[in-house]
C-alpha cells in the first residue's frame, strides 16, 4: 500500500484550467498504476483518467478526453492531472488512486483495482 498526498483543487470559472497533483510516498516504487476519480454528492465515484507508471500508457473517460491530460513525473513519484476548458459538470471531489499492479490499459478505469486513495480535493467550476 502506498501513501498518496494530493494538492491542487479550488474554484475556477468555466473555460478555465486547473492542475491537480498526486505524490506517492518516498518509499514507493516507480511502478504500478495511478488514476484520478471524481465524485459528486449522491453520485457514484467515476473514473476520470489513469496512467501506468512504468510505460506511461493512459486511459481517459469520454467526458474529459481532449480536455484533461494525465502525466507522470517519475523522478518524484508524482502524477498530474491538467484540466483545461473546465465545465460546470466537472465540479466534484477528485480522488487520486494508486495500486502497485500494472493494470492493462483496459482495466485502468476499474476503481476496485486500486487500494490506495488520496484525500480528494474539491474542484468547483462556476462563474
PDB file of C-alpha atoms in Angstrom:
ATOM      1  CA  UNK A   1       0.000   0.000   0.000  1.00  0.00           C
ATOM      2  CA  UNK A   2       1.266   3.455  -0.897  1.00  0.00           C
ATOM      3  CA  UNK A   3       0.558   6.767   0.779  1.00  0.00           C
ATOM      4  CA  UNK A   4      -0.781   9.479  -1.509  1.00  0.00           C
ATOM      5  CA  UNK A   5      -0.643  13.213  -0.967  1.00  0.00           C
ATOM      6  CA  UNK A   6      -2.799  15.353  -3.215  1.00  0.00           C
ATOM      7  CA  UNK A   7      -2.535  19.028  -3.970  1.00  0.00           C
ATOM      8  CA  UNK A   8      -4.460  21.438  -6.125  1.00  0.00           C
ATOM      9  CA  UNK A   9      -8.158  21.915  -6.444  1.00  0.00           C
ATOM     10  CA  UNK A  10     -10.051  25.115  -5.991  1.00  0.00           C
ATOM     11  CA  UNK A  11     -12.565  27.422  -7.598  1.00  0.00           C
ATOM     12  CA  UNK A  12     -12.257  28.224 -11.291  1.00  0.00           C
ATOM     13  CA  UNK A  13     -14.527  29.857 -13.877  1.00  0.00           C
ATOM     14  CA  UNK A  14     -15.950  27.921 -16.815  1.00  0.00           C
ATOM     15  CA  UNK A  15     -13.354  27.553 -19.520  1.00  0.00           C
ATOM     16  CA  UNK A  16     -10.545  27.877 -17.037  1.00  0.00           C
ATOM     17  CA  UNK A  17      -7.751  25.487 -16.194  1.00  0.00           C
ATOM     18  CA  UNK A  18      -6.548  23.777 -13.076  1.00  0.00           C
ATOM     19  CA  UNK A  19      -3.887  21.226 -12.257  1.00  0.00           C
ATOM     20  CA  UNK A  20      -4.063  18.527  -9.631  1.00  0.00           C
ATOM     21  CA  UNK A  21      -1.049  16.650  -8.362  1.00  0.00           C
ATOM     22  CA  UNK A  22      -0.692  13.370  -6.536  1.00  0.00           C
ATOM     23  CA  UNK A  23       2.575  12.319  -4.959  1.00  0.00           C
ATOM     24  CA  UNK A  24       3.303   8.840  -3.718  1.00  0.00           C
ATOM     25  CA  UNK A  25       5.342   8.350  -0.581  1.00  0.00           C
ATOM     26  CA  UNK A  26       9.086   8.447  -0.957  1.00  0.00           C
ATOM     27  CA  UNK A  27       9.499   4.719  -0.415  1.00  0.00           C
ATOM     28  CA  UNK A  28       7.033   3.810  -3.136  1.00  0.00           C
ATOM     29  CA  UNK A  29       8.355   2.053  -6.193  1.00  0.00           C
ATOM     30  CA  UNK A  30       8.141   3.596  -9.622  1.00  0.00           C
ATOM     31  CA  UNK A  31       5.709   1.043 -10.969  1.00  0.00           C
ATOM     32  CA  UNK A  32       2.034   0.300 -10.809  1.00  0.00           C
ATOM     33  CA  UNK A  33      -0.980   2.295 -11.890  1.00  0.00           C
ATOM     34  CA  UNK A  34      -2.287   5.665 -10.783  1.00  0.00           C
ATOM     35  CA  UNK A  35      -5.562   7.267 -11.682  1.00  0.00           C
ATOM     36  CA  UNK A  36      -7.982  10.053 -10.924  1.00  0.00           C
ATOM     37  CA  UNK A  37     -11.598   9.502  -9.996  1.00  0.00           C
ATOM     38  CA  UNK A  38     -14.232  12.066  -9.131  1.00  0.00           C
ATOM     39  CA  UNK A  39     -17.412  12.051  -7.130  1.00  0.00           C
ATOM     40  CA  UNK A  40     -20.297  14.436  -6.608  1.00  0.00           C
ATOM     41  CA  UNK A  41     -22.826  14.164  -3.756  1.00  0.00           C
ATOM     42  CA  UNK A  42     -25.306  11.399  -4.441  1.00  0.00           C
ATOM     43  CA  UNK A  43     -23.260  10.090  -7.347  1.00  0.00           C
ATOM     44  CA  UNK A  44     -21.028   7.087  -7.741  1.00  0.00           C
ATOM     45  CA  UNK A  45     -17.328   7.656  -7.918  1.00  0.00           C
ATOM     46  CA  UNK A  46     -16.435   7.763 -11.594  1.00  0.00           C
ATOM     47  CA  UNK A  47     -13.223   7.298 -13.489  1.00  0.00           C
ATOM     48  CA  UNK A  48     -11.522  10.334 -14.982  1.00  0.00           C
ATOM     49  CA  UNK A  49      -8.051   9.393 -16.189  1.00  0.00           C
ATOM     50  CA  UNK A  50      -5.323   6.917 -15.406  1.00  0.00           C
ATOM     51  CA  UNK A  51      -1.744   6.147 -16.272  1.00  0.00           C
ATOM     52  CA  UNK A  52       0.613   3.213 -15.988  1.00  0.00           C
ATOM     53  CA  UNK A  53       3.690   4.377 -14.153  1.00  0.00           C
ATOM     54  CA  UNK A  54       6.092   2.044 -15.907  1.00  0.00           C
ATOM     55  CA  UNK A  55       5.367   2.874 -19.533  1.00  0.00           C
ATOM     56  CA  UNK A  56       3.054   5.890 -19.401  1.00  0.00           C
ATOM     57  CA  UNK A  57       0.105   4.245 -21.121  1.00  0.00           C
ATOM     58  CA  UNK A  58      -3.078   6.215 -20.443  1.00  0.00           C
ATOM     59  CA  UNK A  59      -6.816   5.806 -20.362  1.00  0.00           C
ATOM     60  CA  UNK A  60      -9.368   8.639 -20.306  1.00  0.00           C
ATOM     61  CA  UNK A  61     -13.053   8.869 -19.647  1.00  0.00           C
ATOM     62  CA  UNK A  62     -15.012  10.083 -22.639  1.00  0.00           C
ATOM     63  CA  UNK A  63     -16.305  13.099 -20.724  1.00  0.00           C
ATOM     64  CA  UNK A  64     -12.816  14.511 -20.277  1.00  0.00           C
ATOM     65  CA  UNK A  65     -10.949  13.233 -23.308  1.00  0.00           C
ATOM     66  CA  UNK A  66      -9.375  16.097 -25.197  1.00  0.00           C
ATOM     67  CA  UNK A  67      -9.688  18.460 -22.240  1.00  0.00           C
ATOM     68  CA  UNK A  68      -7.808  16.705 -19.449  1.00  0.00           C
ATOM     69  CA  UNK A  69      -4.319  15.275 -19.577  1.00  0.00           C
ATOM     70  CA  UNK A  70      -2.694  12.943 -17.091  1.00  0.00           C
ATOM     71  CA  UNK A  71       1.070  12.805 -16.882  1.00  0.00           C
ATOM     72  CA  UNK A  72       3.733  11.199 -14.768  1.00  0.00           C
ATOM     73  CA  UNK A  73       6.797  12.654 -13.143  1.00  0.00           C
ATOM     74  CA  UNK A  74       8.768   9.549 -12.403  1.00  0.00           C
ATOM     75  CA  UNK A  75      11.647  11.144 -10.519  1.00  0.00           C
ATOM     76  CA  UNK A  76       9.199  12.464  -7.927  1.00  0.00           C
ATOM     77  CA  UNK A  77       6.742   9.551  -7.974  1.00  0.00           C
ATOM     78  CA  UNK A  78       4.109  12.093  -8.899  1.00  0.00           C
ATOM     79  CA  UNK A  79       1.169  12.133 -11.269  1.00  0.00           C
ATOM     80  CA  UNK A  80      -0.517  15.299 -12.505  1.00  0.00           C
ATOM     81  CA  UNK A  81      -3.923  15.950 -13.946  1.00  0.00           C
ATOM     82  CA  UNK A  82      -4.057  19.021 -16.140  1.00  0.00           C
ATOM     83  CA  UNK A  83      -7.657  20.108 -16.575  1.00  0.00           C
ATOM     84  CA  UNK A  84      -8.442  22.531 -19.372  1.00  0.00           C
ATOM     85  CA  UNK A  85     -11.654  24.046 -20.675  1.00  0.00           C
ATOM     86  CA  UNK A  86     -13.380  23.212 -17.433  1.00  0.00           C
ATOM     87  CA  UNK A  87     -17.145  22.932 -17.362  1.00  0.00           C
ATOM     88  CA  UNK A  88     -19.644  23.104 -14.530  1.00  0.00           C
ATOM     89  CA  UNK A  89     -20.160  19.368 -14.974  1.00  0.00           C
ATOM     90  CA  UNK A  90     -16.558  18.841 -13.877  1.00  0.00           C
ATOM     91  CA  UNK A  91     -17.389  20.048 -10.379  1.00  0.00           C
ATOM     92  CA  UNK A  92     -16.601  17.228  -7.974  1.00  0.00           C
ATOM     93  CA  UNK A  93     -14.213  15.931  -5.386  1.00  0.00           C
ATOM     94  CA  UNK A  94     -11.249  14.484  -7.235  1.00  0.00           C
ATOM     95  CA  UNK A  95      -9.546  11.455  -5.744  1.00  0.00           C
ATOM     96  CA  UNK A  96      -6.137  10.152  -6.621  1.00  0.00           C
ATOM     97  CA  UNK A  97      -5.875   6.384  -6.594  1.00  0.00           C
ATOM     98  CA  UNK A  98      -2.956   4.018  -6.863  1.00  0.00           C
ATOM     99  CA  UNK A  99      -2.028   0.379  -6.936  1.00  0.00           C
ATOM    100  CA  UNK A 100       1.253  -1.445  -7.201  1.00  0.00           C
ATOM    101  CA  UNK A 101      -0.157  -3.508 -10.036  1.00  0.00           C
ATOM    102  CA  UNK A 102       0.474  -2.531 -13.630  1.00  0.00           C
ATOM    103  CA  UNK A 103      -3.047  -2.987 -14.881  1.00  0.00           C
ATOM    104  CA  UNK A 104      -3.583  -3.428 -18.565  1.00  0.00           C
ATOM    105  CA  UNK A 105      -4.896  -0.245 -20.132  1.00  0.00           C
ATOM    106  CA  UNK A 106      -8.434  -1.559 -20.485  1.00  0.00           C
ATOM    107  CA  UNK A 107      -8.574  -2.283 -16.741  1.00  0.00           C
ATOM    108  CA  UNK A 108      -7.405   1.148 -15.595  1.00  0.00           C
ATOM    109  CA  UNK A 109     -10.955   2.562 -15.140  1.00  0.00           C
ATOM    110  CA  UNK A 110     -11.977  -0.094 -12.607  1.00  0.00           C
ATOM    111  CA  UNK A 111     -11.980   1.608  -9.217  1.00  0.00           C
ATOM    112  CA  UNK A 112     -11.960  -1.746  -7.464  1.00  0.00           C
ATOM    113  CA  UNK A 113      -8.441  -2.266  -8.746  1.00  0.00           C
ATOM    114  CA  UNK A 114      -6.991   0.471  -6.550  1.00  0.00           C
ATOM    115  CA  UNK A 115      -6.006   0.023  -2.932  1.00  0.00           C
ATOM    116  CA  UNK A 116      -4.650   3.474  -2.046  1.00  0.00           C
ATOM    117  CA  UNK A 117      -6.600   6.703  -2.185  1.00  0.00           C
ATOM    118  CA  UNK A 118      -5.838  10.354  -1.655  1.00  0.00           C
ATOM    119  CA  UNK A 119      -7.869  12.790   0.386  1.00  0.00           C
ATOM    120  CA  UNK A 120      -9.773  14.240  -2.546  1.00  0.00           C
ATOM    121  CA  UNK A 121      -9.512  17.973  -3.197  1.00  0.00           C
ATOM    122  CA  UNK A 122     -12.620  19.804  -4.290  1.00  0.00           C
ATOM    123  CA  UNK A 123     -12.803  21.236  -7.779  1.00  0.00           C
ATOM    124  CA  UNK A 124     -15.581  23.744  -8.316  1.00  0.00           C
ATOM    125  CA  UNK A 125     -16.279  25.258 -11.713  1.00  0.00           C
ATOM    126  CA  UNK A 126     -18.577  28.242 -11.519  1.00  0.00           C
ATOM    127  CA  UNK A 127     -18.880  31.835 -12.601  1.00  0.00           C
TER     128      UNK A 127
END
